[in-house]
Short mmCIF file of C-alpha atoms and ligand atoms in Angstrom, two decimals:
data_model
loop_
_atom_site.label_atom_id
_atom_site.label_comp_id
_atom_site.label_asym_id
_atom_site.label_seq_id
_atom_site.Cartn_x
_atom_site.Cartn_y
_atom_site.Cartn_z
CA MET A 1 0.14 0.23 -0.14
CA SER A 2 1.36 3.30 -0.38
CA SER A 3 1.34 5.62 2.03
CA PRO A 4 -0.83 8.22 3.02
CA VAL A 5 -0.82 11.58 1.01
CA VAL A 6 0.25 14.51 3.44
CA THR A 7 -0.51 17.85 2.13
CA ARG A 8 0.59 21.42 3.12
CA PHE A 9 -0.59 24.82 3.34
CA ALA A 10 2.85 27.20 3.72
CA PRO A 11 1.89 30.84 4.24
CA SER A 12 4.43 33.48 4.68
CA PRO A 13 2.25 35.78 7.49
CA THR A 14 3.63 38.86 6.29
CA GLY A 15 0.07 40.29 5.31
CA PHE A 16 -3.41 38.71 5.16
CA LEU A 17 -4.18 35.69 3.80
CA HIS A 18 -4.70 36.84 -0.16
CA ILE A 19 -7.39 35.45 -2.06
CA GLY A 20 -4.19 33.20 -4.47
CA GLY A 21 -3.43 31.76 -0.89
CA ALA A 22 -6.96 30.96 -0.11
CA ARG A 23 -6.96 28.77 -2.95
CA THR A 24 -3.87 27.30 -2.75
CA ALA A 25 -5.18 26.19 0.23
CA LEU A 26 -8.35 25.06 -0.79
CA PHE A 27 -6.24 22.86 -3.27
CA ASN A 28 -4.09 21.09 -0.84
CA TRP A 29 -7.35 20.84 1.57
CA ALA A 30 -9.81 19.04 -1.25
CA PHE A 31 -7.03 16.62 -2.48
CA ALA A 32 -5.84 15.69 1.45
CA LYS A 33 -9.16 14.83 1.70
CA ASN A 34 -10.25 13.84 -1.35
CA GLN A 35 -7.04 10.81 -0.36
CA ASP A 36 -8.18 10.53 3.10
CA GLY A 37 -5.30 12.17 4.02
CA LYS A 38 -3.60 15.00 5.71
CA MET A 39 -3.33 18.86 5.23
CA LEU A 40 -0.73 20.07 7.52
CA LEU A 41 -0.12 24.07 7.90
CA ARG A 42 3.21 25.07 7.77
CA ILE A 43 3.47 29.13 8.84
CA GLU A 44 6.63 30.45 6.99
CA ASP A 45 7.70 33.00 9.53
CA THR A 46 11.66 32.86 8.99
CA ASP A 47 11.37 36.42 8.00
CA ARG A 48 11.61 38.14 11.34
CA GLU A 49 11.36 41.55 9.86
CA ARG A 50 7.75 41.23 7.88
CA SER A 51 6.52 38.13 10.17
CA THR A 52 3.78 39.86 12.15
CA GLU A 53 1.60 38.14 15.01
CA GLU A 54 -1.48 39.58 13.45
CA ALA A 55 -0.76 38.16 10.06
CA VAL A 56 -0.71 34.57 11.82
CA ALA A 57 -3.94 35.23 13.57
CA ALA A 58 -5.57 36.47 10.37
CA ILE A 59 -4.19 33.39 8.42
CA LEU A 60 -5.39 30.89 10.40
CA GLU A 61 -8.59 32.80 11.00
CA GLY A 62 -9.13 33.26 7.46
CA LEU A 63 -8.36 29.56 6.73
CA LYS A 64 -10.83 28.46 9.64
CA TRP A 65 -14.08 31.37 8.37
CA LEU A 66 -13.42 28.99 4.88
CA GLY A 67 -13.30 25.80 6.16
CA LEU A 68 -10.53 25.02 5.85
CA GLU A 69 -9.02 22.84 9.00
CA TRP A 70 -5.85 21.51 8.96
CA ASP A 71 -4.58 18.65 11.25
CA GLY A 72 -2.63 19.02 13.62
CA ALA A 73 -0.93 22.24 15.36
CA ALA A 74 0.70 24.86 12.96
CA VAL A 75 3.95 24.72 12.37
CA SER A 76 6.79 27.73 12.96
CA GLN A 77 9.04 27.32 10.76
CA TYR A 78 11.35 30.06 12.48
CA SER A 79 11.17 27.23 15.89
CA ARG A 80 13.23 24.46 13.98
CA VAL A 81 15.96 27.32 12.61
CA THR A 82 17.99 25.03 14.91
CA ARG A 83 17.40 21.76 12.62
CA HIS A 84 17.77 23.60 9.43
CA ARG A 85 21.38 24.48 10.77
CA GLU A 86 22.04 21.14 11.20
CA MET A 87 21.07 20.08 7.84
CA ALA A 88 23.24 22.66 6.26
CA GLU A 89 26.21 21.63 8.31
CA GLU A 90 25.06 17.58 6.83
CA LEU A 91 25.42 19.13 3.18
CA LEU A 92 28.40 20.16 4.50
CA LYS A 93 29.77 17.01 5.53
CA ARG A 94 28.42 14.87 2.47
CA GLY A 95 30.59 17.38 0.22
CA LYS A 96 27.25 18.63 -1.54
CA ALA A 97 27.81 21.94 0.27
CA TYR A 98 30.81 24.61 0.96
CA TYR A 99 31.39 27.84 2.54
CA CYS A 100 31.79 30.34 0.08
CA TYR A 101 34.57 33.72 1.64
CA CYS A 102 33.48 36.52 -0.98
CA THR A 103 33.64 39.59 0.39
CA PRO A 104 30.32 42.09 -0.74
CA ALA A 105 32.61 43.86 -3.17
CA GLU A 106 33.48 40.58 -4.42
CA LEU A 107 29.99 39.69 -5.22
CA ASP A 108 29.21 43.31 -6.44
CA ALA A 109 32.05 43.13 -9.17
CA MET A 110 30.57 39.40 -10.25
CA ARG A 111 27.31 40.89 -10.74
CA ALA A 112 28.40 44.24 -12.67
CA LYS A 113 30.28 41.95 -14.49
CA ALA A 114 27.88 39.34 -15.62
CA GLU A 115 25.66 42.74 -16.61
CA ALA A 116 27.98 44.09 -18.64
CA GLU A 117 28.65 40.68 -20.30
CA ARG A 118 24.83 40.48 -20.50
CA ARG A 119 25.01 37.53 -18.70
CA PRO A 120 22.25 36.19 -16.19
CA ILE A 121 23.29 37.00 -12.90
CA ARG A 122 24.98 33.96 -10.99
CA TYR A 123 27.48 32.81 -9.03
CA ASP A 124 30.89 32.28 -10.38
CA GLY A 125 31.87 29.11 -7.87
CA THR A 126 34.86 31.47 -6.94
CA TRP A 127 34.72 29.36 -3.33
CA ARG A 128 33.67 25.90 -5.07
CA ASP A 129 36.83 24.08 -5.25
CA ARG A 130 39.02 26.26 -3.19
CA ASP A 131 40.83 24.98 0.10
CA PRO A 132 38.92 27.02 3.36
CA SER A 133 42.38 27.58 4.41
CA THR A 134 42.98 29.92 2.17
CA ALA A 135 40.16 32.33 3.30
CA PRO A 136 41.00 35.33 3.91
CA ALA A 137 40.53 36.79 7.72
CA GLY A 138 37.68 38.61 9.27
CA ILE A 139 35.29 37.02 6.74
CA LYS A 140 32.83 35.43 8.35
CA PRO A 141 31.72 32.58 6.01
CA VAL A 142 28.60 31.48 3.64
CA VAL A 143 27.15 28.14 3.19
CA ARG A 144 26.50 27.54 -0.29
CA PHE A 145 24.92 24.52 -1.98
CA ARG A 146 26.93 22.58 -4.73
CA ALA A 147 24.79 22.46 -7.06
CA PRO A 148 24.89 19.70 -10.28
CA GLN A 149 26.63 21.72 -12.91
CA ASP A 150 25.71 19.30 -16.31
CA GLY A 151 22.63 17.77 -16.68
CA GLU A 152 18.88 19.12 -16.38
CA THR A 153 16.69 18.62 -13.36
CA VAL A 154 13.16 17.32 -14.84
CA ILE A 155 9.82 17.77 -12.48
CA GLN A 156 7.08 15.84 -13.49
CA ASP A 157 4.43 18.34 -12.50
CA HIS A 158 0.94 17.48 -12.39
CA ALA A 159 -0.09 20.69 -13.58
CA GLN A 160 2.54 22.32 -15.93
CA GLY A 161 3.94 18.63 -17.05
CA ARG A 162 7.82 17.95 -18.12
CA VAL A 163 9.31 21.19 -16.60
CA VAL A 164 13.40 20.63 -17.28
CA ILE A 165 15.51 23.22 -16.58
CA PRO A 166 19.22 23.11 -17.44
CA ASN A 167 21.61 23.08 -14.18
CA LYS A 168 24.06 25.33 -15.86
CA ASP A 169 20.64 28.14 -15.25
CA LEU A 170 20.79 26.97 -11.61
CA ASP A 171 23.79 28.50 -9.58
CA ASP A 172 25.45 27.49 -6.01
CA LEU A 173 22.79 28.57 -4.18
CA ILE A 174 23.24 30.06 -0.30
CA ILE A 175 21.59 27.24 1.92
CA LEU A 176 23.28 29.55 5.58
CA ARG A 177 24.15 33.21 5.43
CA SER A 178 27.18 34.43 7.31
CA ASP A 179 24.61 35.16 10.43
CA GLY A 180 23.59 31.31 10.90
CA ASN A 181 20.32 31.69 9.19
CA PRO A 182 19.27 29.11 7.16
CA THR A 183 17.94 30.21 3.83
CA TYR A 184 14.28 29.75 2.56
CA ASN A 185 15.18 27.10 0.17
CA LEU A 186 16.79 24.58 2.54
CA SER A 187 14.21 25.46 5.29
CA VAL A 188 11.55 24.50 3.16
CA VAL A 189 12.69 21.33 1.75
CA VAL A 190 14.12 20.28 5.44
CA ASP A 191 10.47 21.07 6.99
CA ASP A 192 8.58 19.29 3.93
CA HIS A 193 10.92 16.19 4.78
CA ASP A 194 10.47 16.50 8.28
CA MET A 195 6.82 16.89 8.33
CA GLY A 196 6.64 13.29 6.52
CA VAL A 197 4.46 15.77 2.90
CA THR A 198 3.75 13.52 0.45
CA HIS A 199 2.50 16.20 -1.89
CA ILE A 200 3.72 19.98 -3.22
CA ILE A 201 0.90 21.73 -4.21
CA ARG A 202 1.76 25.64 -4.19
CA GLY A 203 1.83 28.66 -7.10
CA VAL A 204 3.51 28.87 -10.26
CA ASP A 205 6.16 31.34 -8.83
CA HIS A 206 7.65 28.48 -7.11
CA LEU A 207 8.45 26.98 -9.77
CA THR A 208 12.07 28.16 -9.88
CA ASN A 209 12.39 27.09 -6.20
CA ALA A 210 11.13 23.68 -7.17
CA ALA A 211 14.22 22.99 -9.33
CA ARG A 212 16.73 23.86 -6.75
CA GLN A 213 14.79 22.03 -3.87
CA MET A 214 15.29 18.95 -5.56
CA GLN A 215 18.48 19.42 -5.88
CA ILE A 216 18.45 19.55 -2.10
CA TYR A 217 16.46 16.63 -2.03
CA MET A 218 18.93 14.35 -4.04
CA ALA A 219 22.25 16.00 -1.87
CA MET A 220 20.40 14.65 0.76
CA GLY A 221 18.92 11.21 -0.87
CA TRP A 222 15.37 12.14 0.31
CA ASP A 223 12.53 10.86 -1.72
CA VAL A 224 11.01 14.10 -3.83
CA PRO A 225 7.36 15.05 -3.07
CA SER A 226 5.00 14.71 -5.97
CA MET A 227 4.48 18.35 -6.99
CA THR A 228 1.77 20.69 -8.68
CA HIS A 229 2.34 24.20 -9.15
CA VAL A 230 -1.08 26.35 -10.13
CA PRO A 231 -1.21 29.03 -12.38
CA LEU A 232 -1.58 31.87 -11.13
CA ILE A 233 -4.44 34.10 -10.62
CA HIS A 234 -5.04 37.00 -13.10
CA GLY A 235 -7.48 40.43 -13.31
CA PRO A 236 -10.33 39.92 -15.42
CA ASP A 237 -8.58 41.66 -18.42
CA GLY A 238 -5.96 39.22 -17.95
CA ALA A 239 -3.49 41.58 -16.12
CA LYS A 240 -1.89 40.82 -12.97
CA LEU A 241 -4.79 40.64 -9.81
CA SER A 242 -5.03 44.01 -8.36
CA LYS A 243 -6.70 45.23 -5.31
CA ARG A 244 -9.75 46.61 -7.45
CA HIS A 245 -9.96 43.54 -9.25
CA GLY A 246 -9.95 41.10 -6.28
CA ALA A 247 -6.57 40.60 -4.47
CA LEU A 248 -7.72 41.20 -1.64
CA GLY A 249 -7.50 39.29 1.89
CA VAL A 250 -10.06 36.83 2.62
CA GLU A 251 -11.17 38.65 5.97
CA ALA A 252 -12.61 41.26 2.85
CA TYR A 253 -14.49 38.65 1.13
CA ARG A 254 -16.15 38.03 4.67
CA ALA A 255 -16.46 41.57 5.10
CA MET A 256 -18.21 41.58 1.44
CA GLY A 257 -21.03 39.70 2.61
CA TYR A 258 -19.47 36.46 0.37
CA LEU A 259 -20.62 32.90 1.85
CA PRO A 260 -17.56 30.49 3.15
CA ALA A 261 -19.33 27.46 0.76
CA ALA A 262 -19.76 30.39 -2.55
CA LEU A 263 -16.41 31.41 -1.87
CA ARG A 264 -15.06 27.84 -1.50
CA ASN A 265 -17.12 26.53 -4.83
CA TYR A 266 -15.71 29.95 -6.75
CA LEU A 267 -12.22 29.44 -5.82
CA ALA A 268 -12.45 26.19 -6.63
CA ARG A 269 -12.97 27.14 -10.37
CA LEU A 270 -9.86 29.17 -10.25
CA GLY A 271 -7.51 26.57 -12.01
CA TRP A 272 -9.54 23.42 -11.75
CA SER A 273 -12.47 22.12 -13.23
CA HIS A 274 -14.54 19.24 -13.44
CA GLY A 275 -16.17 18.63 -16.86
CA ASP A 276 -18.58 22.02 -17.07
CA ASP A 277 -19.71 21.81 -13.53
CA GLU A 278 -19.89 25.56 -11.77
CA ILE A 279 -22.08 24.80 -9.05
CA PHE A 280 -21.17 22.19 -6.78
CA SER A 281 -21.01 21.08 -3.39
CA THR A 282 -18.20 20.88 -1.14
CA GLU A 283 -18.40 17.39 -0.32
CA GLN A 284 -18.57 17.10 -4.26
CA LEU A 285 -15.34 18.90 -4.94
CA VAL A 286 -13.63 16.65 -2.43
CA GLU A 287 -15.37 13.75 -4.27
CA TRP A 288 -14.20 14.97 -7.69
CA PHE A 289 -10.39 16.89 -6.85
CA THR A 290 -7.48 15.11 -8.64
CA LEU A 291 -4.52 16.66 -9.51
CA GLY A 292 -5.27 16.38 -13.41
CA GLY A 293 -7.86 18.83 -13.09
CA ILE A 294 -6.17 21.09 -12.18
CA GLY A 295 -5.35 23.44 -15.54
CA LYS A 296 -2.03 25.26 -16.84
CA SER A 297 -3.48 28.28 -17.89
CA ALA A 298 -4.26 31.60 -15.43
CA ALA A 299 -7.02 31.94 -14.06
CA ARG A 300 -9.43 34.91 -14.04
CA PHE A 301 -11.27 36.26 -10.84
CA ASP A 302 -14.13 37.83 -11.85
CA PHE A 303 -16.29 39.72 -9.49
CA ALA A 304 -19.48 39.30 -11.32
CA LYS A 305 -19.68 35.63 -11.54
CA LEU A 306 -19.01 35.46 -7.35
CA GLU A 307 -21.12 37.62 -7.20
CA ASN A 308 -24.04 35.42 -8.56
CA LEU A 309 -22.59 32.47 -7.20
CA ASN A 310 -22.83 33.81 -3.72
CA GLY A 311 -26.70 34.81 -4.55
CA HIS A 312 -27.44 31.15 -5.47
CA TYR A 313 -25.77 30.13 -2.33
CA ILE A 314 -27.82 32.46 -0.31
CA ARG A 315 -31.16 31.55 -2.06
CA HIS A 316 -30.24 28.05 -1.40
CA THR A 317 -29.16 28.03 2.39
CA PRO A 318 -31.54 27.24 5.03
CA ASP A 319 -33.45 30.09 6.58
CA SER A 320 -32.34 29.49 9.86
CA GLU A 321 -28.18 28.34 8.60
CA LEU A 322 -28.23 31.56 6.91
CA LEU A 323 -29.31 33.48 9.99
CA LEU A 324 -26.19 32.28 11.64
CA HIS A 325 -23.82 33.32 9.01
CA PHE A 326 -25.52 36.78 8.88
CA LYS A 327 -25.17 36.77 12.89
CA SER A 328 -21.40 36.00 12.51
CA PHE A 329 -20.91 38.20 9.15
CA LEU A 330 -21.98 41.59 11.37
CA PRO A 331 -19.16 41.89 14.14
CA HIS A 332 -17.28 42.31 10.39
CA VAL A 333 -18.95 44.79 8.18
CA GLU A 334 -19.78 48.43 8.97
CA GLY A 335 -22.64 48.86 11.24
CA GLY A 336 -23.04 45.58 12.01
CA GLU A 337 -22.15 46.05 15.28
CA ALA A 338 -24.97 48.21 15.94
CA LEU A 339 -27.06 45.69 14.36
CA LEU A 340 -26.02 43.02 16.02
CA GLU A 341 -26.23 44.58 19.67
CA ALA A 342 -30.19 45.83 18.40
CA LEU A 343 -31.05 41.63 17.69
CA THR A 344 -33.56 40.52 20.16
CA PRO A 345 -34.91 37.14 20.31
CA GLU A 346 -38.23 38.82 19.07
CA LEU A 347 -36.32 40.78 16.48
CA GLU A 348 -34.32 37.21 15.62
CA THR A 349 -37.92 35.35 14.64
CA LYS A 350 -38.73 38.11 12.95
CA LEU A 351 -35.81 38.41 11.06
CA LEU A 352 -36.01 34.52 10.48
CA LEU A 353 -39.45 35.30 9.12
CA SER A 354 -38.40 37.57 6.69
CA LEU A 355 -35.47 35.58 5.14
CA PRO A 356 -37.65 34.05 2.70
CA GLY A 357 -38.70 37.03 0.98
CA LEU A 358 -35.25 38.62 1.77
CA LYS A 359 -32.84 36.18 0.53
CA GLU A 360 -34.40 35.65 -3.07
CA ARG A 361 -32.98 39.43 -3.97
CA ALA A 362 -29.45 39.79 -2.12
CA LYS A 363 -26.48 38.61 -4.02
CA THR A 364 -24.23 39.25 -0.77
CA LEU A 365 -25.24 39.50 3.16
CA VAL A 366 -24.13 43.25 2.49
CA GLU A 367 -27.78 43.50 0.31
CA LEU A 368 -29.35 41.10 2.90
CA MET A 369 -28.38 43.50 5.56
CA ALA A 370 -29.44 46.53 3.74
CA SER A 371 -32.65 44.81 3.15
CA ALA A 372 -33.40 43.88 6.35
CA ARG A 373 -32.65 47.36 7.80
CA TYR A 374 -36.51 48.06 8.18
CA LEU A 375 -36.68 45.47 11.29
CA PHE A 376 -34.12 46.91 13.10
CA ALA A 377 -35.25 50.61 12.75
CA LYS A 378 -36.71 52.53 15.36
CA ARG A 379 -40.20 54.34 15.56
CA PRO A 380 -40.67 57.69 14.46
CA LEU A 381 -38.75 56.23 11.47
CA SER A 382 -36.31 58.62 9.89
CA LEU A 383 -36.82 58.55 5.82
CA ASP A 384 -34.26 58.88 3.22
CA ASP A 385 -34.83 61.56 0.83
CA LYS A 386 -36.48 59.14 -1.92
CA ALA A 387 -39.25 57.99 0.40
CA ASN A 388 -39.38 61.53 1.65
CA ALA A 389 -40.37 62.19 -1.74
CA LEU A 390 -42.66 59.37 -2.29
CA LEU A 391 -44.79 61.07 0.89
CA ASN A 392 -45.54 64.24 -0.59
CA GLU A 393 -49.26 65.44 -0.27
CA GLU A 394 -50.62 62.48 -2.70
CA GLY A 395 -48.74 60.11 -1.28
CA LYS A 396 -49.86 60.81 1.65
CA ALA A 397 -53.46 60.91 0.57
CA ALA A 398 -52.86 57.13 -0.04
CA LEU A 399 -51.16 56.41 2.90
CA LYS A 400 -54.37 57.41 4.93
CA GLY A 401 -56.06 54.93 2.75
CA ALA A 402 -53.96 52.19 3.27
CA HIS A 403 -53.87 52.99 6.77
CA GLU A 404 -58.25 52.45 6.86
CA VAL A 405 -57.67 50.04 4.82
CA LEU A 406 -54.96 47.88 6.98
CA ALA A 407 -56.38 49.09 10.72
CA ALA A 408 -59.60 47.16 9.63
CA ALA A 409 -57.81 43.69 8.40
CA ALA A 410 -59.57 40.92 9.98
CA GLU A 411 -56.62 38.34 9.04
CA TRP A 412 -53.08 39.94 9.50
CA SER A 413 -51.23 38.15 6.99
CA GLY A 414 -49.67 38.82 3.54
CA PRO A 415 -51.65 37.57 1.09
CA ALA A 416 -55.10 38.67 3.41
CA LEU A 417 -53.45 42.30 3.57
CA GLU A 418 -52.20 42.29 -0.41
CA ALA A 419 -56.35 40.93 -1.32
CA ALA A 420 -57.31 44.10 0.93
CA VAL A 421 -55.70 46.41 -0.21
CA LYS A 422 -55.84 46.02 -3.81
CA ALA A 423 -59.76 45.70 -3.58
CA HIS A 424 -58.81 49.22 -2.16
CA ALA A 425 -56.95 50.16 -5.05
CA GLU A 426 -59.29 48.70 -7.74
CA ALA A 427 -62.39 50.35 -5.90
CA ALA A 428 -60.72 54.05 -5.33
CA GLY A 429 -59.56 53.86 -9.18
CA MET A 430 -55.35 53.45 -8.48
CA LYS A 431 -53.17 51.63 -9.57
CA LEU A 432 -51.80 49.47 -6.52
CA GLY A 433 -47.97 50.84 -6.89
CA LYS A 434 -49.54 54.91 -6.27
CA ILE A 435 -50.67 53.10 -2.74
CA ALA A 436 -47.61 50.86 -2.03
CA GLN A 437 -44.72 53.27 -2.31
CA PRO A 438 -45.83 55.23 -0.12
CA LEU A 439 -46.48 52.76 1.92
CA ARG A 440 -43.22 51.06 1.52
CA ALA A 441 -41.59 54.80 2.51
CA ALA A 442 -43.61 54.78 5.84
CA LEU A 443 -42.60 51.15 6.36
CA THR A 444 -39.26 50.72 5.83
CA GLY A 445 -37.61 54.72 5.59
CA THR A 446 -36.77 53.82 1.89
CA SER A 447 -38.09 52.88 -1.50
CA THR A 448 -36.88 49.72 -1.77
CA SER A 449 -37.29 46.83 -0.09
CA PRO A 450 -38.49 43.44 -0.12
CA GLY A 451 -42.42 42.99 -1.34
CA ILE A 452 -44.60 45.55 0.66
CA PHE A 453 -47.12 42.24 1.82
CA ASP A 454 -44.30 40.70 3.83
CA VAL A 455 -43.36 43.82 5.32
CA LEU A 456 -46.31 43.78 7.11
CA GLU A 457 -46.66 40.63 8.22
CA VAL A 458 -43.77 40.50 9.20
CA LEU A 459 -43.55 43.64 11.38
CA GLY A 460 -47.12 42.92 12.36
CA PRO A 461 -50.24 45.16 12.96
CA GLU A 462 -49.39 47.42 16.10
CA GLU A 463 -45.68 48.15 14.27
CA SER A 464 -46.77 48.38 11.07
CA LEU A 465 -49.82 50.61 11.86
CA GLY A 466 -47.53 52.87 14.24
CA ARG A 467 -45.01 53.35 11.89
CA ILE A 468 -47.90 54.68 8.78
CA ALA A 469 -49.47 57.00 11.76
CA ASP A 470 -45.81 58.42 12.17
CA GLN A 471 -45.55 59.95 8.81
CA LEU A 472 -49.61 60.74 8.76
CA LYS A 473 -49.19 62.89 11.86
CA ASN A 474 -46.27 65.35 10.21
N1 LIG B 501 5.87 30.78 2.14
C1 LIG B 501 5.46 30.90 0.57
C2 LIG B 501 4.55 31.45 0.20
O1 LIG B 501 3.88 32.44 1.19
C3 LIG B 501 4.64 29.51 -0.01
C4 LIG B 501 6.27 28.21 0.21
C5 LIG B 501 5.55 26.66 -0.34
O2 LIG B 501 4.60 26.68 -0.95
O3 LIG B 501 6.38 26.17 -0.95
O4 LIG B 501 4.53 31.86 -1.05
#
């Protein structure tokens, strides 16, 4: 039996969990789940200047919100620095690495020469075969990897296919700096090996690193994990993803009112496909996910598509579940905290009752919040400009008529009230809209809202008639 699948997500905590990172995490998670394996989490916090605790917290929070739980405790790469150093020593011992005593001035000269000769800048191997006993005094050496100079490094990549990198293009990489700190590629290899990672799935921007890392694996005599380098995410115009086009942290998507399930579905389709399927559940994603389904060309981020998908998810989420999402969303949006505080059990019942109507029109939880605001409003309502305009003389006259009809209603239900108001409009020779719009203004303080008879039913007779009477007083 082959060994169980172990994937890992390895973010650098130098900022939020951005959308590309979230997709990488999703692919690692879905593949691990599909294979009954594990997804580990490693925080690549070796850059002490740029790594922050807030960023670590934001990444963990973002993953949890997206429903991408990892297995075991998150590993801090920095905490493993001693082990990385040991492995640099081991490579030295095996003759697979060497001390390099080049001074900064020498390296500058090397760079300038390469530039003048229009060659790519590479370390020229000065100390590769030189006797360290000839080292100049007072220079703290770095440790460089003795990279193979001939032949090629071949990556059998699940997304990119067979990638061949001539070894002459890869110079002798520094693996330990002169201050004794290991460099990135060494740490990643040692960690992936020690964590038992069998499959590496990450952005295609790491492809060159992959070749260097493979060389280190081979020098250590370790098995090289399977590699999948996922294409980048571009903006809708095909250019690099900009903030305006979606290069934001996951928490921004949360605040924009997207549901985690919708975002999972959307992200899955950025670079991965299963036939023509566009809308699928997370269970289906897990069932269908294969590395072969990951494409080679860049994916395009499209907000309109995400919104539509989110609208679909909102409509299809059971009301009680949607209410929970809505409540956990509120603290993340401006003005949401106040609504959450105002949400008494009574109001919560009303909100739940109104959700079937509200969710038909909302593409995001932000829109849902806007259309549910009338429930939270306190009498006397303050009206927006459009609502005020609707309550001109003619509007008020219509509102007065409606008040009488509603006050006399025998049954307070949406359909019954609708029938009564329609009969009244017909008898008065008025179009229904001439009554419904002033009613909407008085009941919600706005000119747009869910179906006005739903609003009446949810608010109940006392509150509805009170709100209407408030406007008739002025
Ligand atoms: N820490 C790297 C990043 O955030 C990922 C490294 C890897 O997956 O090997 O881009």
